[in-house]
GROMACS .gro file of C-alpha atoms in nm:
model
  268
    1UNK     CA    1   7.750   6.998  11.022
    2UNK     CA    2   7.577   7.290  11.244
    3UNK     CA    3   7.818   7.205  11.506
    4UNK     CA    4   8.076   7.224  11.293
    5UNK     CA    5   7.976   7.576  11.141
    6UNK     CA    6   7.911   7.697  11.534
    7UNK     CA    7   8.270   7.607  11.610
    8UNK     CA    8   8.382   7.810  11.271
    9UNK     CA    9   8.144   8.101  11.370
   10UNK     CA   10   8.299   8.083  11.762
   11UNK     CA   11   8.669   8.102  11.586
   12UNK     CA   12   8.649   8.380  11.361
   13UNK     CA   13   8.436   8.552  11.640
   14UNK     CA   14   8.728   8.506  11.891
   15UNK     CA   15   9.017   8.574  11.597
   16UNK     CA   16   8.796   8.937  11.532
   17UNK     CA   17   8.783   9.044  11.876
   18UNK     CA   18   9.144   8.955  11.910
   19UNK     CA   19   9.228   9.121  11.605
   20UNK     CA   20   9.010   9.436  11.792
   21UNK     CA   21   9.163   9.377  12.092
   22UNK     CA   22   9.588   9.434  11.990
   23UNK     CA   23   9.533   9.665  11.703
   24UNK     CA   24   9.905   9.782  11.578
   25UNK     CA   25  10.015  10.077  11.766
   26UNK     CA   26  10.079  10.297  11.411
   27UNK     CA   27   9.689  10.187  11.388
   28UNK     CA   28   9.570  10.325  11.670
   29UNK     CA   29   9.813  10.629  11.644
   30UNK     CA   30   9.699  10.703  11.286
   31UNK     CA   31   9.301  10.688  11.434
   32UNK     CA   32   9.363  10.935  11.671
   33UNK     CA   33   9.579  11.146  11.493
   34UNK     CA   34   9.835  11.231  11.746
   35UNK     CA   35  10.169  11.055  11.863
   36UNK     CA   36  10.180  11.043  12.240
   37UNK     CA   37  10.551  11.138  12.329
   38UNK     CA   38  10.683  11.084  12.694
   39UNK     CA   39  11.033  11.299  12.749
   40UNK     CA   40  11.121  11.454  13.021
   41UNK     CA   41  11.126  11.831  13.133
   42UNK     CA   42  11.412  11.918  13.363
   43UNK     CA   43  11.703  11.763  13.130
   44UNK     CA   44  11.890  12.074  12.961
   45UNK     CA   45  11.970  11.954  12.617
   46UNK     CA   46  11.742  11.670  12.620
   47UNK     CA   47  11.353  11.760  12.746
   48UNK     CA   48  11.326  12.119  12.917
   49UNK     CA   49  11.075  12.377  12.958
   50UNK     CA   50  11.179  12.694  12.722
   51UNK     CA   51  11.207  13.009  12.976
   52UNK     CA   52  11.065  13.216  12.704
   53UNK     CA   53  10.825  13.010  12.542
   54UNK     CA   54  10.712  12.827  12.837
   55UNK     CA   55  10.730  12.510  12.574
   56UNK     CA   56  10.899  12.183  12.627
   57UNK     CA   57  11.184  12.168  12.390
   58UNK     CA   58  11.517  11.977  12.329
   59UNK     CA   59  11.713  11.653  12.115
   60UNK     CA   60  11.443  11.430  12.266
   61UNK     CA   61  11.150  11.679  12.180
   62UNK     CA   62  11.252  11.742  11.833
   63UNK     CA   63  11.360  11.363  11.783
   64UNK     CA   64  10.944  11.264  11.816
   65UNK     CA   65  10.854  11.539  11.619
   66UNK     CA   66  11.051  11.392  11.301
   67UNK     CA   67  10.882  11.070  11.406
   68UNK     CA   68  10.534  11.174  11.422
   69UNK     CA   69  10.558  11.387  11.081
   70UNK     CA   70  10.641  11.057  10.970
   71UNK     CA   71  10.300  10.931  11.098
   72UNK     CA   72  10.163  11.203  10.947
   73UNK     CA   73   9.995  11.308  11.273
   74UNK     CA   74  10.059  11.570  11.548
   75UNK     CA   75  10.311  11.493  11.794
   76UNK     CA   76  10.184  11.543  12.164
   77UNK     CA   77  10.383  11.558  12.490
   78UNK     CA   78  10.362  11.389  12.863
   79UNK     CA   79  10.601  11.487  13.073
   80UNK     CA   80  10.781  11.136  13.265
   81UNK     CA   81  11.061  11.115  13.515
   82UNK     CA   82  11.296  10.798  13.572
   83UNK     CA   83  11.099  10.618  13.787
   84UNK     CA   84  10.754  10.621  13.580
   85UNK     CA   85  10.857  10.697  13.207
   86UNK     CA   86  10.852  10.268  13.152
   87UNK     CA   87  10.500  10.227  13.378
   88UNK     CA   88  10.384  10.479  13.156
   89UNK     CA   89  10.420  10.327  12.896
   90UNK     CA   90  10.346   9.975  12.962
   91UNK     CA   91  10.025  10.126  13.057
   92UNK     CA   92  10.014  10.327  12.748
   93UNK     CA   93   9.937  10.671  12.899
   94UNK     CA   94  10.194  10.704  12.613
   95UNK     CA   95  10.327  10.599  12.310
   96UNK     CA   96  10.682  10.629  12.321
   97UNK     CA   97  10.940  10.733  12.538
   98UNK     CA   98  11.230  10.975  12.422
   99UNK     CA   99  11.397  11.026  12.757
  100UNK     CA  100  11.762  10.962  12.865
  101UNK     CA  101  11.698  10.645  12.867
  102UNK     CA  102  11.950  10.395  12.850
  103UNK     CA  103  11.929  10.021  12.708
  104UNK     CA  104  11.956   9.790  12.892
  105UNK     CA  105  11.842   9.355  12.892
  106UNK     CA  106  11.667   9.404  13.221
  107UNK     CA  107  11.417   9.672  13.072
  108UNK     CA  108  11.354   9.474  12.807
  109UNK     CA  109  11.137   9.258  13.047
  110UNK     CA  110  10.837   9.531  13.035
  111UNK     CA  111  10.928   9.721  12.692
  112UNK     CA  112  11.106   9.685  12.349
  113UNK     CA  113  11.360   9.949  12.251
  114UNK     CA  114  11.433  10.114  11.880
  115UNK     CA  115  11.806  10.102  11.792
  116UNK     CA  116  12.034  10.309  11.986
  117UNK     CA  117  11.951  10.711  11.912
  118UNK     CA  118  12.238  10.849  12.151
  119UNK     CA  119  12.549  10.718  12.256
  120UNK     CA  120  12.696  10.819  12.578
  121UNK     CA  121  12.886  10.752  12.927
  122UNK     CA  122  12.894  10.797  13.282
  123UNK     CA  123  13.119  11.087  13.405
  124UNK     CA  124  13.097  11.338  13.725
  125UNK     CA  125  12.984  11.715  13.757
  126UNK     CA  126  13.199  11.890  14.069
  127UNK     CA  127  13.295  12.280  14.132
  128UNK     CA  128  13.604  12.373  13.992
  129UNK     CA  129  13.906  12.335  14.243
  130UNK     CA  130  13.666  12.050  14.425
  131UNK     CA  131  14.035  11.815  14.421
  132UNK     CA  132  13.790  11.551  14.254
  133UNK     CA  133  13.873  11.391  13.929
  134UNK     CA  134  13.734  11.087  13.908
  135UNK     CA  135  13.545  10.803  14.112
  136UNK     CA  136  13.860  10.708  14.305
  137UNK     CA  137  13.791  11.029  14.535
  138UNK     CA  138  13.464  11.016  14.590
  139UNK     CA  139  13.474  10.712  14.872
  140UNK     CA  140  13.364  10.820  15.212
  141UNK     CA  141  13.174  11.192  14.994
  142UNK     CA  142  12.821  11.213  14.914
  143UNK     CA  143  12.748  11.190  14.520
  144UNK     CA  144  12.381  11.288  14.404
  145UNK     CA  145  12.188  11.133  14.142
  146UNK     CA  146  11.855  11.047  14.026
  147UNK     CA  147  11.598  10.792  14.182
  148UNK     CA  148  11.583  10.459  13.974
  149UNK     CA  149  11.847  10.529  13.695
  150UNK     CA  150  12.088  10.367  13.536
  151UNK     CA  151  12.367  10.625  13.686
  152UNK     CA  152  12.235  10.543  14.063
  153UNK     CA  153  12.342  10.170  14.026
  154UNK     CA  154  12.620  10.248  13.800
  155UNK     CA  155  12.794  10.476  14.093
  156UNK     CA  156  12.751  10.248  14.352
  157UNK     CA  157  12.936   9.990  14.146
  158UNK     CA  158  13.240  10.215  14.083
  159UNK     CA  159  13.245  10.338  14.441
  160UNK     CA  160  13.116  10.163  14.690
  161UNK     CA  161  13.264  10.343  14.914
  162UNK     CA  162  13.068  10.708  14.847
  163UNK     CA  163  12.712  10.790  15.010
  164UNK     CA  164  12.464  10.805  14.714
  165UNK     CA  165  12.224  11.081  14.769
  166UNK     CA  166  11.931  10.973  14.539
  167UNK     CA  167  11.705  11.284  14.391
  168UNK     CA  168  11.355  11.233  14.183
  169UNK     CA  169  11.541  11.493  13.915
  170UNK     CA  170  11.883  11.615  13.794
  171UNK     CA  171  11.805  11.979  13.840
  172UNK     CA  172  11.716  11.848  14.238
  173UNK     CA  173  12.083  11.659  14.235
  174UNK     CA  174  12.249  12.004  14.085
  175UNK     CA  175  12.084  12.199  14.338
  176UNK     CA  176  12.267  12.037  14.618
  177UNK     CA  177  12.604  12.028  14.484
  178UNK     CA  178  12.555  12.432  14.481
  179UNK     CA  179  12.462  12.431  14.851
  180UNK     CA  180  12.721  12.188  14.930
  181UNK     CA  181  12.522  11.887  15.029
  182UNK     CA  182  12.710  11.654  14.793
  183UNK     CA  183  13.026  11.659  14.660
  184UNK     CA  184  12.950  11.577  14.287
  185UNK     CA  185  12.661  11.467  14.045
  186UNK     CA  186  12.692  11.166  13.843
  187UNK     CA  187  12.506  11.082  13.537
  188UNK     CA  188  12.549  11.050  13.172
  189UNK     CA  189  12.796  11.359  13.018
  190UNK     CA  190  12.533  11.499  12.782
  191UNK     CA  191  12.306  11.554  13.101
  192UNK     CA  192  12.607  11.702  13.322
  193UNK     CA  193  12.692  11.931  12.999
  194UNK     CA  194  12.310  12.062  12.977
  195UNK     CA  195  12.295  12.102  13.387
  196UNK     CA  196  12.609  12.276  13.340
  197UNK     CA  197  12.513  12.521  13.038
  198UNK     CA  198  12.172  12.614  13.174
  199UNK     CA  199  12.369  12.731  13.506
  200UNK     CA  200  12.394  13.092  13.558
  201UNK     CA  201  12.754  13.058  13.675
  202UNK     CA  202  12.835  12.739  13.422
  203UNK     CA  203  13.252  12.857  13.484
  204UNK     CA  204  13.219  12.739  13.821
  205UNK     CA  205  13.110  12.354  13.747
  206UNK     CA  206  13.343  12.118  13.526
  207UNK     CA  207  13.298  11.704  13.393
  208UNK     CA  208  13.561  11.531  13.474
  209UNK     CA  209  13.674  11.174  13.485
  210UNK     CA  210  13.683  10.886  13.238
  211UNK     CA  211  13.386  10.736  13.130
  212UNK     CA  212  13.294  10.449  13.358
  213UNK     CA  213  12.986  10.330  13.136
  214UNK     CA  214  12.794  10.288  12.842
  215UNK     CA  215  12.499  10.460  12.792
  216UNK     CA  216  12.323  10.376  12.468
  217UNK     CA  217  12.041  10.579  12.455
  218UNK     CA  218  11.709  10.404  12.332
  219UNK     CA  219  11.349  10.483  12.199
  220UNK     CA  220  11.109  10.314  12.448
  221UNK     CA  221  10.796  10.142  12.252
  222UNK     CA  222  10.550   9.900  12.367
  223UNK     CA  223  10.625   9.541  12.373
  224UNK     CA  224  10.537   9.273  12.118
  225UNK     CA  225  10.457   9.507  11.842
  226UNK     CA  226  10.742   9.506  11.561
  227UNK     CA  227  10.536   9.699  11.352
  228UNK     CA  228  10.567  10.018  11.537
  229UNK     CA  229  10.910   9.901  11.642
  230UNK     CA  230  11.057   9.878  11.304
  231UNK     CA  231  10.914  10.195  11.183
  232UNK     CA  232  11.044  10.393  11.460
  233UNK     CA  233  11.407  10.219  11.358
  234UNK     CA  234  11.351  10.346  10.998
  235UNK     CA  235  11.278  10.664  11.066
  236UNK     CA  236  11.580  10.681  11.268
  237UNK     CA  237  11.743  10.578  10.973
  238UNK     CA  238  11.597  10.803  10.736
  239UNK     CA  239  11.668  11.086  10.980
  240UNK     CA  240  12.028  11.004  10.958
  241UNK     CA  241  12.023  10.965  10.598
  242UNK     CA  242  11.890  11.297  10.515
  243UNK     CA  243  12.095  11.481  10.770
  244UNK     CA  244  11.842  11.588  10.991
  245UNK     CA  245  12.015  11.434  11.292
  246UNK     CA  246  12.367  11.561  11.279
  247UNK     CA  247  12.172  11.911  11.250
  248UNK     CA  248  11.974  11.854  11.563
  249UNK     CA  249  12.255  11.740  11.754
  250UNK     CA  250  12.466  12.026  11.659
  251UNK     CA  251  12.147  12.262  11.773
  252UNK     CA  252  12.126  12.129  12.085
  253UNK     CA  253  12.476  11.994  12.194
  254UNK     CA  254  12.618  12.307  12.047
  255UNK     CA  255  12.919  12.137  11.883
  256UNK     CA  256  12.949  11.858  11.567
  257UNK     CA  257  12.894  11.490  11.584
  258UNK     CA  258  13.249  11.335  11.739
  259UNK     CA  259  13.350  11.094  11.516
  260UNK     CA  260  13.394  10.767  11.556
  261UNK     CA  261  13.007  10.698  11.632
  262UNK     CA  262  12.743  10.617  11.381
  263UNK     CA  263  12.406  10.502  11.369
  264UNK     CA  264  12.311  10.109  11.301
  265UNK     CA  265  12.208  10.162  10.967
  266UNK     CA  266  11.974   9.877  10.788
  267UNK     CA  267  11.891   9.829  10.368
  268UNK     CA  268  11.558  10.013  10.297
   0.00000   0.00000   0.00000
């Protein structure tokens, strides 16, 4: 019988520490009082440092604020690129990622993913008059892009012919289609459209080409912890619901939701 209650008393020790141990992230968010929000800072549009306020701002910025007043806590910003934002996170130095990022199975390996937030495609950045309109010219021209993205593999697969020139930011890949190093900048069109706008000269740049992806844009959360996951998806939902999304992206894309696209919307 005392062996019996040791064993008992060993269980519910080992069930309590466990308990301890993988405490729900909205748990642990709630006890410190602040959502930990990885988005980048050189994406125009997206995640960018305000000129005037010196503030990070943006769709992704404003998208974890909603999420966080949710919470009912402060939101709180790390700054992430492409090639740590899912470390990060798996490591959690943060708590969610809003960041260009795109879904895909293969990330799904190290983190879960809220519904899809952003829909968008693959398309090329090149000076006006370049003579390039889509990937068919670019074999045998240099094409920059960023370090471990999505667009990096995605242009090699439509042209294997061009010379990817690999850059840890967009802003870097912008830089040297001015001075001529590369011929174009691939990435997603909302990225292109905010490198673009923030240019002093934007008349001088245009997107061209057809889509040659699909980028469905995804919150990053931590693995194994539906929870969190499914509360980040309703918010989405509610954010939808009560309009506050069609008026961000009109803020910051400067132009109406196109239709056609809507979010996955699930019974409350």
């Amino acid at each position: 019988m005392k062996r019996l209650v040791l064993i008992l008393a060993l269980v519910l020790s080992f069930a309590f520490a466990a308990n301890a141990a993988f405490a729900g992230k909205i748990e642990d968010i709630k006890a410190k009082g602040v959502l930990v929000c990885g988005v980048k800072d050189s994406v125009n549009l997206f995640g960018f440092v305000d000129p005037n306020t010196k503030e990070l701002v943006g769709f992704d910025v404003d998208i974890c604020k909603y999420i966080a007043d949710k919470l009912g806590v402060k939101p709180e910003f790390k700054v992430v690129t492409s090639k740590n934002r899912i470390p990060m996170l798996a490591q959690g130095s943060v708590d969610l990622l809003a960041a260009t990022m795109t879904h895909k199975f293969s990330r799904d390996e190290q983190i879960d993913f809220s519904i899809t937030y952003f829909m968008d495609g693959q398309k090329l950045l090149v000076e006006k008059g370049s003579g390039i309109k889509s990937t068919d010219d670019l074999a045998n021209k240099k094409v920059g892009t960023v370090k471990g993205s999505t667009s990096e593999k995605n242009i090699k697969a439509a042209q294997p012919k061009a010379q990817v020139i690999s850059y840890d930011e967009y802003p870097q890949a912008f830089m040297a289609l001015k001075q001529g190093k590369v011929k174009a900048v691939t990435t997603d069109s909302g990225i292109l459209a905010g490198l673009k706008a923030g240019d002093d000269h934007p008349e001088k740049w245009e997107i061209v080409g057809a889509f040659f992806s699909s980028e469905p844009y995804g919150l990053g959360v931590p693995q194994n912890d539906s929870a969190f996951r499914d509360f980040v998806n309703k918010s989405l939902n509610e954010m939808w619901l009560d309009g506050t999304y069609q008026k961000l992206f009109k803020k910051w894309m400067g132009y109406d939701l196109p239709a056609g696209w809507e979010m996955e919307l699930w019974p409350m």
